[in-house]
mmCIF file of C-alpha atoms in Angstrom:
data_model
loop_
_atom_site.group_PDB
_atom_site.id
_atom_site.type_symbol
_atom_site.label_atom_id
_atom_site.label_comp_id
_atom_site.label_asym_id
_atom_site.label_seq_id
_atom_site.Cartn_x
_atom_site.Cartn_y
_atom_site.Cartn_z
ATOM 1 C CA MET A 234 85.724 65.171 86.968
ATOM 2 C CA THR A 235 83.489 66.590 84.352
ATOM 3 C CA ALA A 236 84.311 68.841 81.546
ATOM 4 C CA SER A 237 85.673 72.422 82.142
ATOM 5 C CA VAL A 238 83.349 74.923 83.840
ATOM 6 C CA ASP A 239 82.298 77.934 82.051
ATOM 7 C CA LEU A 240 83.397 81.409 83.238
ATOM 8 C CA PRO A 241 81.568 84.683 82.670
ATOM 9 C CA ASP A 242 82.631 86.211 79.775
ATOM 10 C CA ASN A 243 85.587 88.666 79.625
ATOM 11 C CA ALA A 244 83.562 91.592 79.010
ATOM 12 C CA GLU A 245 81.834 91.039 82.189
ATOM 13 C CA LEU A 246 84.902 90.412 84.249
ATOM 14 C CA GLN A 247 86.567 93.333 83.191
ATOM 15 C CA ALA A 248 83.134 95.491 83.624
ATOM 16 C CA TRP A 249 83.168 94.217 87.392
ATOM 17 C CA ARG A 250 86.791 94.884 87.950
ATOM 18 C CA HIS A 251 86.639 98.552 86.218
ATOM 19 C CA ASP A 252 83.659 99.175 88.309
ATOM 20 C CA PHE A 253 85.448 98.270 91.424
ATOM 21 C CA HIS A 254 88.707 100.382 90.179
ATOM 22 C CA GLN A 255 86.819 103.412 89.748
ATOM 23 C CA HIS A 256 85.016 103.309 93.316
ATOM 24 C CA PRO A 257 88.472 102.433 95.432
ATOM 25 C CA GLU A 258 87.982 102.374 99.174
ATOM 26 C CA THR A 259 90.574 101.911 102.033
ATOM 27 C CA ALA A 260 90.832 99.679 105.070
ATOM 28 C CA PHE A 261 87.420 98.961 106.724
ATOM 29 C CA GLU A 262 85.758 101.609 104.779
ATOM 30 C CA GLU A 263 85.055 99.291 101.981
ATOM 31 C CA HIS A 264 81.202 100.157 102.293
ATOM 32 C CA ARG A 265 80.431 100.334 98.613
ATOM 33 C CA THR A 266 82.845 97.570 97.483
ATOM 34 C CA SER A 267 81.338 94.937 99.762
ATOM 35 C CA ALA A 268 78.008 96.066 99.081
ATOM 36 C CA ARG A 269 78.440 95.120 95.402
ATOM 37 C CA ILE A 270 80.278 91.908 96.307
ATOM 38 C CA ALA A 271 76.950 90.764 98.191
ATOM 39 C CA GLU A 272 74.839 92.094 95.536
ATOM 40 C CA LEU A 273 76.396 89.919 92.864
ATOM 41 C CA LEU A 274 76.604 87.030 95.352
ATOM 42 C CA ASN A 275 72.978 87.244 96.184
ATOM 43 C CA GLU A 276 71.811 87.423 92.509
ATOM 44 C CA TRP A 277 73.433 84.139 92.154
ATOM 45 C CA GLY A 278 71.677 82.423 94.710
ATOM 46 C CA PHE A 279 74.593 82.283 97.523
ATOM 47 C CA GLU A 280 73.522 83.082 101.187
ATOM 48 C CA VAL A 281 75.804 86.118 101.901
ATOM 49 C CA THR A 282 77.396 86.777 105.354
ATOM 50 C CA THR A 283 78.640 90.438 106.023
ATOM 51 C CA GLY A 284 80.115 92.429 108.651
ATOM 52 C CA ILE A 285 82.946 90.008 109.713
ATOM 53 C CA ALA A 286 85.674 92.662 110.200
ATOM 54 C CA GLY A 287 83.144 95.410 109.389
ATOM 55 C CA THR A 288 82.987 94.986 105.637
ATOM 56 C CA GLY A 289 84.066 91.435 105.020
ATOM 57 C CA VAL A 290 81.800 89.234 102.879
ATOM 58 C CA VAL A 291 81.542 85.488 103.093
ATOM 59 C CA ALA A 292 79.752 83.010 100.928
ATOM 60 C CA ALA A 293 79.737 79.318 100.924
ATOM 61 C CA LEU A 294 79.073 76.583 98.220
ATOM 62 C CA ASP A 295 78.286 73.076 98.890
ATOM 63 C CA GLY A 296 78.952 70.414 96.296
ATOM 64 C CA GLN A 297 76.429 68.309 94.526
ATOM 65 C CA GLN A 298 78.645 65.083 94.940
ATOM 66 C CA GLY A 299 78.267 64.816 98.967
ATOM 67 C CA GLU A 300 80.187 65.771 101.938
ATOM 68 C CA GLY A 301 83.940 66.068 101.771
ATOM 69 C CA LYS A 302 86.763 68.796 102.848
ATOM 70 C CA THR A 303 85.942 72.330 102.997
ATOM 71 C CA ILE A 304 88.472 74.860 101.691
ATOM 72 C CA GLY A 305 88.574 78.801 101.586
ATOM 73 C CA LEU A 306 89.582 80.962 98.724
ATOM 74 C CA ARG A 307 90.197 84.584 99.685
ATOM 75 C CA ALA A 308 90.501 87.604 97.889
ATOM 76 C CA ASP A 309 91.721 91.319 99.452
ATOM 77 C CA ILE A 310 89.219 94.212 98.443
ATOM 78 C CA ASP A 311 90.678 97.220 99.793
ATOM 79 C CA ALA A 312 92.567 100.157 97.811
ATOM 80 C CA LEU A 313 95.330 102.500 98.976
ATOM 81 C CA ASP A 314 95.541 106.216 99.641
ATOM 82 C CA ILE A 315 97.523 107.028 96.462
ATOM 83 C CA ARG A 316 96.665 109.454 94.077
ATOM 84 C CA GLU A 317 96.177 107.540 90.446
ATOM 85 C CA GLU A 318 98.265 108.678 87.561
ATOM 86 C CA THR A 319 96.970 106.002 85.045
ATOM 87 C CA ALA A 320 94.505 108.407 82.769
ATOM 88 C CA LEU A 321 92.503 105.477 82.076
ATOM 89 C CA THR A 322 88.957 106.034 81.037
ATOM 90 C CA TYR A 323 88.152 103.882 84.203
ATOM 91 C CA ALA A 324 90.606 105.735 86.665
ATOM 92 C CA SER A 325 89.527 106.459 90.347
ATOM 93 C CA GLN A 326 86.827 108.719 90.887
ATOM 94 C CA THR A 327 87.664 109.393 94.650
ATOM 95 C CA PRO A 328 90.429 111.856 94.940
ATOM 96 C CA GLY A 329 93.736 110.400 96.684
ATOM 97 C CA LYS A 330 92.986 106.889 96.203
ATOM 98 C CA MET A 331 93.428 103.979 94.050
ATOM 99 C CA HIS A 332 93.502 100.384 93.508
ATOM 100 C CA ALA A 333 97.174 100.453 93.178
ATOM 101 C CA CYS A 334 97.971 96.968 94.435
ATOM 102 C CA GLY A 335 95.451 94.873 91.826
ATOM 103 C CA HIS A 336 92.733 93.927 94.772
ATOM 104 C CA ASP A 337 90.002 95.187 92.232
ATOM 105 C CA GLY A 338 91.130 92.363 90.191
ATOM 106 C CA HIS A 339 91.810 89.752 92.835
ATOM 107 C CA THR A 340 88.021 90.392 93.692
ATOM 108 C CA THR A 341 86.864 89.824 90.501
ATOM 109 C CA MET A 342 88.532 87.098 90.174
ATOM 110 C CA LEU A 343 87.124 85.338 93.129
ATOM 111 C CA LEU A 344 83.640 86.622 92.143
ATOM 112 C CA GLY A 345 84.230 84.927 88.451
ATOM 113 C CA ALA A 346 84.996 81.500 90.217
ATOM 114 C CA ALA A 347 82.081 81.877 92.553
ATOM 115 C CA TRP A 348 79.460 82.460 89.566
ATOM 116 C CA ALA A 349 81.272 79.524 87.699
ATOM 117 C CA LEU A 350 81.421 76.884 90.570
ATOM 118 C CA LYS A 351 77.665 78.075 91.162
ATOM 119 C CA GLN A 352 76.677 77.134 87.943
ATOM 120 C CA GLN A 353 78.287 73.675 88.025
ATOM 121 C CA PRO A 354 79.036 72.497 91.858
ATOM 122 C CA ASP A 355 80.320 69.134 90.535
ATOM 123 C CA PHE A 356 82.673 68.452 93.725
ATOM 124 C CA LYS A 357 82.386 67.056 97.242
ATOM 125 C CA GLY A 358 82.478 69.090 100.065
ATOM 126 C CA ARG A 359 82.374 72.943 100.419
ATOM 127 C CA VAL A 360 84.121 76.151 99.061
ATOM 128 C CA VAL A 361 84.109 79.402 101.233
ATOM 129 C CA PHE A 362 84.459 82.441 99.264
ATOM 130 C CA ILE A 363 86.309 85.164 101.701
ATOM 131 C CA PHE A 364 86.186 88.832 100.383
ATOM 132 C CA GLN A 365 88.549 90.362 102.949
ATOM 133 C CA PRO A 366 88.930 93.968 103.875
ATOM 134 C CA ALA A 367 91.805 96.249 104.897
ATOM 135 C CA GLU A 368 95.023 94.121 103.854
ATOM 136 C CA GLU A 369 96.761 97.083 103.390
ATOM 137 C CA ASN A 370 98.498 97.876 106.858
ATOM 138 C CA ALA A 371 95.571 97.585 108.845
ATOM 139 C CA GLY A 372 95.472 93.821 109.132
ATOM 140 C CA GLY A 373 91.902 92.828 108.130
ATOM 141 C CA GLY A 374 92.700 89.185 107.990
ATOM 142 C CA ARG A 375 93.641 89.366 111.825
ATOM 143 C CA VAL A 376 90.211 90.911 112.413
ATOM 144 C CA MET A 377 88.359 88.206 110.427
ATOM 145 C CA VAL A 378 90.244 85.532 112.410
ATOM 146 C CA GLU A 379 89.764 87.404 115.754
ATOM 147 C CA GLU A 380 85.849 87.617 114.820
ATOM 148 C CA GLY A 381 85.283 84.129 114.400
ATOM 149 C CA LEU A 382 85.825 83.206 110.394
ATOM 150 C CA PHE A 383 87.083 79.771 110.912
ATOM 151 C CA GLU A 384 84.262 79.082 113.727
ATOM 152 C CA ARG A 385 81.622 80.227 111.498
ATOM 153 C CA PHE A 386 82.913 78.777 108.764
ATOM 154 C CA PRO A 387 85.333 75.939 109.369
ATOM 155 C CA MET A 388 87.665 74.929 106.805
ATOM 156 C CA ASP A 389 90.396 72.338 106.327
ATOM 157 C CA ALA A 390 92.650 74.466 104.249
ATOM 158 C CA VAL A 391 92.754 78.386 102.905
ATOM 159 C CA TYR A 392 94.264 79.552 99.725
ATOM 160 C CA GLY A 393 95.265 83.232 98.573
ATOM 161 C CA LEU A 394 96.832 84.823 95.484
ATOM 162 C CA HIS A 395 98.367 88.017 94.406
ATOM 163 C CA ASN A 396 99.093 89.285 91.093
ATOM 164 C CA TRP A 397 102.787 89.785 90.487
ATOM 165 C CA PRO A 398 104.667 92.860 88.328
ATOM 166 C CA GLY A 399 107.441 91.473 86.247
ATOM 167 C CA LEU A 400 106.075 87.755 85.852
ATOM 168 C CA PRO A 401 104.455 87.645 82.528
ATOM 169 C CA VAL A 402 100.657 87.063 82.171
ATOM 170 C CA GLY A 403 100.384 83.184 82.017
ATOM 171 C CA VAL A 404 103.191 82.471 84.399
ATOM 172 C CA ALA A 405 102.780 81.764 88.236
ATOM 173 C CA ALA A 406 105.311 81.315 90.997
ATOM 174 C CA VAL A 407 104.630 78.836 94.136
ATOM 175 C CA HIS A 408 106.868 78.630 97.268
ATOM 176 C CA ASP A 409 107.015 75.815 99.296
ATOM 177 C CA THR A 410 107.457 77.857 102.661
ATOM 178 C CA ASP A 411 108.476 81.207 102.857
ATOM 179 C CA VAL A 412 106.573 83.766 100.468
ATOM 180 C CA MET A 413 106.511 87.239 102.504
ATOM 181 C CA ALA A 414 108.120 88.572 105.049
ATOM 182 C CA ALA A 415 106.773 89.332 108.643
ATOM 183 C CA PHE A 416 106.208 93.477 109.038
ATOM 184 C CA ASP A 417 106.957 95.297 112.124
ATOM 185 C CA ILE A 418 106.846 99.133 112.290
ATOM 186 C CA PHE A 419 108.352 101.617 114.634
ATOM 187 C CA SER A 420 108.235 105.329 115.646
ATOM 188 C CA LEU A 421 111.035 106.805 117.802
ATOM 189 C CA THR A 422 111.738 110.303 119.370
ATOM 190 C CA LEU A 423 114.845 111.289 120.598
ATOM 191 C CA THR A 424 114.688 114.092 122.977
ATOM 192 C CA GLY A 425 117.692 116.207 124.300
ATOM 193 C CA LYS A 426 118.352 119.780 125.271
ATOM 194 C CA GLY A 427 118.546 122.311 122.191
ATOM 195 C CA CYS A 428 120.717 124.949 121.954
ATOM 196 C CA HIS A 429 122.486 127.615 119.225
ATOM 197 C CA ALA A 430 124.360 125.801 116.488
ATOM 198 C CA ALA A 431 127.115 127.723 117.160
ATOM 199 C CA MET A 432 127.617 126.095 120.773
ATOM 200 C CA PRO A 433 126.723 122.662 120.692
ATOM 201 C CA HIS A 434 128.507 121.930 124.074
ATOM 202 C CA LEU A 435 125.766 123.782 125.502
ATOM 203 C CA GLY A 436 123.215 121.198 124.714
ATOM 204 C CA THR A 437 122.666 117.577 123.383
ATOM 205 C CA ASP A 438 123.094 116.837 119.855
ATOM 206 C CA THR A 439 119.956 114.653 118.938
ATOM 207 C CA VAL A 440 120.898 115.062 115.067
ATOM 208 C CA LEU A 441 124.274 113.347 115.564
ATOM 209 C CA ALA A 442 122.974 111.132 117.805
ATOM 210 C CA SER A 443 120.209 109.929 115.174
ATOM 211 C CA CYS A 444 122.706 109.496 112.592
ATOM 212 C CA GLN A 445 125.102 107.351 114.598
ATOM 213 C CA LEU A 446 121.882 105.248 115.511
ATOM 214 C CA ILE A 447 121.025 104.716 111.808
ATOM 215 C CA SER A 448 124.152 103.723 111.096
ATOM 216 C CA GLN A 449 124.427 100.967 114.238
ATOM 217 C CA LEU A 450 121.306 99.579 113.463
ATOM 218 C CA GLN A 451 122.211 98.440 110.275
ATOM 219 C CA GLY A 452 124.781 96.162 111.937
ATOM 220 C CA LEU A 453 121.729 94.023 113.107
ATOM 221 C CA VAL A 454 121.243 93.051 109.456
ATOM 222 C CA SER A 455 125.015 92.765 108.572
ATOM 223 C CA ARG A 456 126.396 91.393 111.840
ATOM 224 C CA GLU A 457 123.711 89.886 113.801
ATOM 225 C CA THR A 458 121.656 88.187 110.931
ATOM 226 C CA PRO A 459 122.960 84.784 109.585
ATOM 227 C CA PRO A 460 124.190 84.752 106.057
ATOM 228 C CA ASP A 461 121.358 82.003 105.324
ATOM 229 C CA LYS A 462 118.420 84.345 106.809
ATOM 230 C CA SER A 463 116.927 87.336 105.443
ATOM 231 C CA ALA A 464 116.199 90.686 107.263
ATOM 232 C CA VAL A 465 115.501 94.413 106.459
ATOM 233 C CA LEU A 466 115.686 97.146 108.652
ATOM 234 C CA SER A 467 114.665 100.688 107.044
ATOM 235 C CA ILE A 468 114.559 104.007 108.414
ATOM 236 C CA THR A 469 111.944 105.703 106.120
ATOM 237 C CA SER A 470 111.482 109.028 107.930
ATOM 238 C CA ILE A 471 113.609 111.385 109.914
ATOM 239 C CA ASN A 472 112.141 114.900 110.917
ATOM 240 C CA ALA A 473 114.307 117.576 112.904
ATOM 241 C CA GLY A 474 114.503 121.230 113.158
ATOM 242 C CA ASP A 475 113.589 123.877 110.651
ATOM 243 C CA THR A 476 116.212 126.388 110.699
ATOM 244 C CA PHE A 477 120.106 126.742 110.088
ATOM 245 C CA ASN A 478 121.436 127.727 113.440
ATOM 246 C CA VAL A 479 119.718 125.601 116.182
ATOM 247 C CA ILE A 480 120.454 122.363 116.991
ATOM 248 C CA PRO A 481 116.908 120.927 117.690
ATOM 249 C CA GLU A 482 115.886 119.301 120.815
ATOM 250 C CA GLN A 483 113.800 116.740 119.150
ATOM 251 C CA VAL A 484 114.397 114.204 116.378
ATOM 252 C CA ALA A 485 111.728 111.936 115.256
ATOM 253 C CA LEU A 486 112.443 108.659 113.190
ATOM 254 C CA ARG A 487 109.996 106.095 111.748
ATOM 255 C CA GLY A 488 110.625 102.518 110.062
ATOM 256 C CA THR A 489 110.253 99.006 109.635
ATOM 257 C CA LEU A 490 112.043 95.718 110.409
ATOM 258 C CA ARG A 491 110.972 92.522 108.410
ATOM 259 C CA CYS A 492 112.360 89.009 107.990
ATOM 260 C CA PHE A 493 111.029 85.296 107.923
ATOM 261 C CA ASP A 494 112.342 83.532 110.845
ATOM 262 C CA MET A 495 109.942 84.560 113.775
ATOM 263 C CA ALA A 496 112.429 83.836 116.491
ATOM 264 C CA HIS A 497 115.248 85.795 114.826
ATOM 265 C CA LYS A 498 112.762 88.559 114.515
ATOM 266 C CA GLU A 499 112.370 88.669 118.253
ATOM 267 C CA HIS A 500 116.350 88.793 118.780
ATOM 268 C CA LEU A 501 116.457 91.569 116.377
ATOM 269 C CA GLU A 502 113.594 93.449 118.025
ATOM 270 C CA GLU A 503 115.273 92.872 121.531
ATOM 271 C CA ARG A 504 118.509 94.168 120.243
ATOM 272 C CA PHE A 505 117.066 97.298 118.590
ATOM 273 C CA LYS A 506 115.566 98.057 121.721
ATOM 274 C CA GLN A 507 118.974 97.760 123.496
ATOM 275 C CA ALA A 508 120.711 99.822 120.860
ATOM 276 C CA ILE A 509 118.277 102.619 121.446
ATOM 277 C CA ALA A 510 118.681 102.476 125.061
ATOM 278 C CA SER A 511 122.333 102.341 124.897
ATOM 279 C CA LEU A 512 122.707 105.406 122.721
ATOM 280 C CA ALA A 513 120.365 107.651 124.459
ATOM 281 C CA GLU A 514 122.244 106.781 127.640
ATOM 282 C CA PHE A 515 125.419 107.905 126.217
ATOM 283 C CA HIS A 516 124.135 110.944 124.514
ATOM 284 C CA GLY A 517 122.088 111.855 127.553
ATOM 285 C CA LEU A 518 118.690 111.769 125.936
ATOM 286 C CA THR A 519 115.418 110.431 126.672
ATOM 287 C CA VAL A 520 113.184 108.428 124.177
ATOM 288 C CA GLU A 521 109.757 107.360 123.271
ATOM 289 C CA LEU A 522 109.626 104.574 121.264
ATOM 290 C CA ASP A 523 106.050 102.643 119.856
ATOM 291 C CA TYR A 524 107.389 99.458 118.649
ATOM 292 C CA GLN A 525 104.504 97.525 116.688
ATOM 293 C CA ARG A 526 104.268 94.002 115.830
ATOM 294 C CA CYS A 527 102.073 94.079 112.520
ATOM 295 C CA TYR A 528 102.134 90.904 110.440
ATOM 296 C CA PRO A 529 103.725 87.584 111.075
ATOM 297 C CA ALA A 530 105.459 85.986 107.916
ATOM 298 C CA THR A 531 103.451 84.535 105.194
ATOM 299 C CA ILE A 532 104.666 80.942 105.062
ATOM 300 C CA ASN A 533 102.923 78.049 102.949
ATOM 301 C CA THR A 534 102.534 74.409 104.076
ATOM 302 C CA PRO A 535 104.459 72.303 101.427
ATOM 303 C CA GLU A 536 101.871 69.779 100.703
ATOM 304 C CA HIS A 537 99.278 72.627 99.735
ATOM 305 C CA ALA A 538 101.876 74.298 97.639
ATOM 306 C CA GLN A 539 102.259 71.458 95.957
ATOM 307 C CA HIS A 540 98.435 71.162 94.965
ATOM 308 C CA CYS A 541 98.566 74.721 93.902
ATOM 309 C CA ALA A 542 101.497 73.841 91.794
ATOM 310 C CA SER A 543 100.171 70.936 90.035
ATOM 311 C CA VAL A 544 96.639 72.680 89.487
ATOM 312 C CA LEU A 545 98.963 75.612 87.767
ATOM 313 C CA GLU A 546 100.982 73.302 85.708
ATOM 314 C CA SER A 547 98.107 71.810 84.343
ATOM 315 C CA LEU A 548 96.401 75.222 83.455
ATOM 316 C CA LEU A 549 99.741 77.145 82.507
ATOM 317 C CA GLY A 550 101.964 74.390 81.450
ATOM 318 C CA SER A 551 104.824 73.398 83.708
ATOM 319 C CA ASP A 552 107.240 75.560 82.079
ATOM 320 C CA ASN A 553 105.130 78.701 83.216
ATOM 321 C CA VAL A 554 105.079 77.547 86.825
ATOM 322 C CA VAL A 555 108.270 78.779 88.933
ATOM 323 C CA ARG A 556 109.033 77.128 91.731
ATOM 324 C CA ASN A 557 110.516 78.689 94.933
ATOM 325 C CA PRO A 558 111.651 82.105 93.298
ATOM 326 C CA PRO A 559 113.395 84.424 95.867
ATOM 327 C CA PRO A 560 110.641 85.225 98.472
ATOM 328 C CA SER A 561 109.542 89.060 98.975
ATOM 329 C CA MET A 562 110.444 91.198 101.855
ATOM 330 C CA ALA A 563 107.015 92.895 101.454
ATOM 331 C CA SER A 564 104.257 91.580 103.528
ATOM 332 C CA GLU A 565 100.715 90.118 103.408
ATOM 333 C CA ASP A 566 97.992 89.654 106.088
ATOM 334 C CA PHE A 567 96.726 86.541 104.889
ATOM 335 C CA SER A 568 99.674 85.315 107.030
ATOM 336 C CA PHE A 569 96.841 85.629 109.775
ATOM 337 C CA LEU A 570 95.024 83.064 108.058
ATOM 338 C CA LEU A 571 97.872 80.521 107.301
ATOM 339 C CA ALA A 572 98.723 80.755 111.145
ATOM 340 C CA GLU A 573 95.508 79.065 111.571
ATOM 341 C CA ARG A 574 94.803 76.630 108.953
ATOM 342 C CA PRO A 575 97.158 75.183 106.570
ATOM 343 C CA GLY A 576 97.135 76.447 102.854
ATOM 344 C CA ALA A 577 99.372 78.260 100.429
ATOM 345 C CA TYR A 578 99.647 81.649 98.605
ATOM 346 C CA ILE A 579 100.760 82.203 95.104
ATOM 347 C CA TRP A 580 101.978 84.746 92.438
ATOM 348 C CA MET A 581 100.436 84.927 89.108
ATOM 349 C CA GLY A 582 101.907 87.476 86.199
ATOM 350 C CA ASN A 583 100.501 90.895 85.869
ATOM 351 C CA GLY A 584 102.932 91.281 83.202
ATOM 352 C CA GLU A 585 106.730 92.004 82.469
ATOM 353 C CA GLU A 586 105.774 95.992 81.496
ATOM 354 C CA SER A 587 103.526 96.302 84.434
ATOM 355 C CA ALA A 588 104.076 99.174 86.751
ATOM 356 C CA SER A 589 105.007 97.969 90.165
ATOM 357 C CA LEU A 590 102.939 97.355 93.163
ATOM 358 C CA HIS A 591 102.017 100.620 95.003
ATOM 359 C CA ASN A 592 102.843 102.634 92.145
ATOM 360 C CA PRO A 593 100.443 105.694 90.617
ATOM 361 C CA ARG A 594 100.729 104.299 87.347
ATOM 362 C CA TYR A 595 100.202 100.467 88.343
ATOM 363 C CA ASP A 596 96.962 98.634 86.737
ATOM 364 C CA PHE A 597 95.643 95.263 87.148
ATOM 365 C CA ASN A 598 96.359 93.555 83.575
ATOM 366 C CA ASP A 599 92.730 92.197 82.486
ATOM 367 C CA ALA A 600 94.021 89.391 80.609
ATOM 368 C CA LEU A 601 94.873 87.865 83.979
ATOM 369 C CA LEU A 602 91.202 87.843 84.925
ATOM 370 C CA PRO A 603 90.416 84.386 83.243
ATOM 371 C CA LEU A 604 93.590 82.910 84.266
ATOM 372 C CA GLY A 605 93.000 83.718 88.133
ATOM 373 C CA ALA A 606 89.050 82.815 87.887
ATOM 374 C CA ARG A 607 90.071 79.322 86.213
ATOM 375 C CA TYR A 608 92.700 78.777 88.596
ATOM 376 C CA TRP A 609 90.495 79.137 91.654
ATOM 377 C CA VAL A 610 87.975 76.802 89.821
ATOM 378 C CA GLU A 611 90.146 74.176 88.934
ATOM 379 C CA LEU A 612 91.743 74.446 92.495
ATOM 380 C CA ALA A 613 88.480 73.999 94.133
ATOM 381 C CA ARG A 614 88.034 70.743 91.828
ATOM 382 C CA ALA A 615 90.922 69.203 92.110
ATOM 383 C CA LEU A 616 91.054 69.427 95.883
ATOM 384 C CA LEU A 617 87.307 68.481 96.503
ATOM 385 C CA VAL A 618 87.067 65.067 94.963
#
């Protein structure tokens, strides 16, 4: 391997990132974002493919050392429906939308790596740069797979990363297997017979039934989930009634179910539906349930996780690479790519004082930009030898 590859200077990386930050776009609407990504890649001499999953952008780079493996490096490009409260000079110019998860930084780091490797492609094989839309809830990774990402760009392995508030900049975390949980959502409406609050015997109390259901469902985690497995079932929304003296005819609930073991998730889903049906029968209610399986669990391939850890240890020092911290119950649609190809997904610290992800005061730490870009470059050069 030859000497270290130069990166774009930090001022240029920051300018790209701040531009993306000022113009956030949400799921499958990232038209300006993808156009800017494609524009830069075209300027650098890449052959660019657009339109996969609508606003996805893909570019490939062949090394100068001959044939070899092909790896994919993926960045997510979408923002969130959150009103920014940072007061930054480069704050969102789009009301109600912001880059509150750092995808502006992820995009910039991968662009920086693409630029650097284009200048010095001293490797064997091929790198595929994947700029993926709609990571937040809409499953853009699934859509890219369904629209032929791996058929059009055959890959031996695929890699992703995410910034991580709470970890210091210059520290990374690598999991051998479980990284992020599977993610299901549900909407449930219980319908009974409304009545005067002073005469509950003349109706069916949907509020009482919903309270019993919420308590009962927690037993699926506390009593039916083995102690060595993780699961979370959260009711996140309750809507019922609008006055003091009427027991409402309907109660609407929404929530999420998350875990890592997919067989156990199937069990929890079945028992969840059984619990709802039994309670509805007991109270004389009808049920409308919309249960959606959203993202599978994000699970690394141990061999590829070790590749990532070795590169990070060389880059950051072995003391700054945390191995197998507790996985997160949050979810990630990079899981759809890992379901098709081996690979790994790592966390890189965004700072101990960083606001949390999806917070209106969050901002990606610019100090992470050159570290992330350098990680992508050195991972590619380490794997493609």
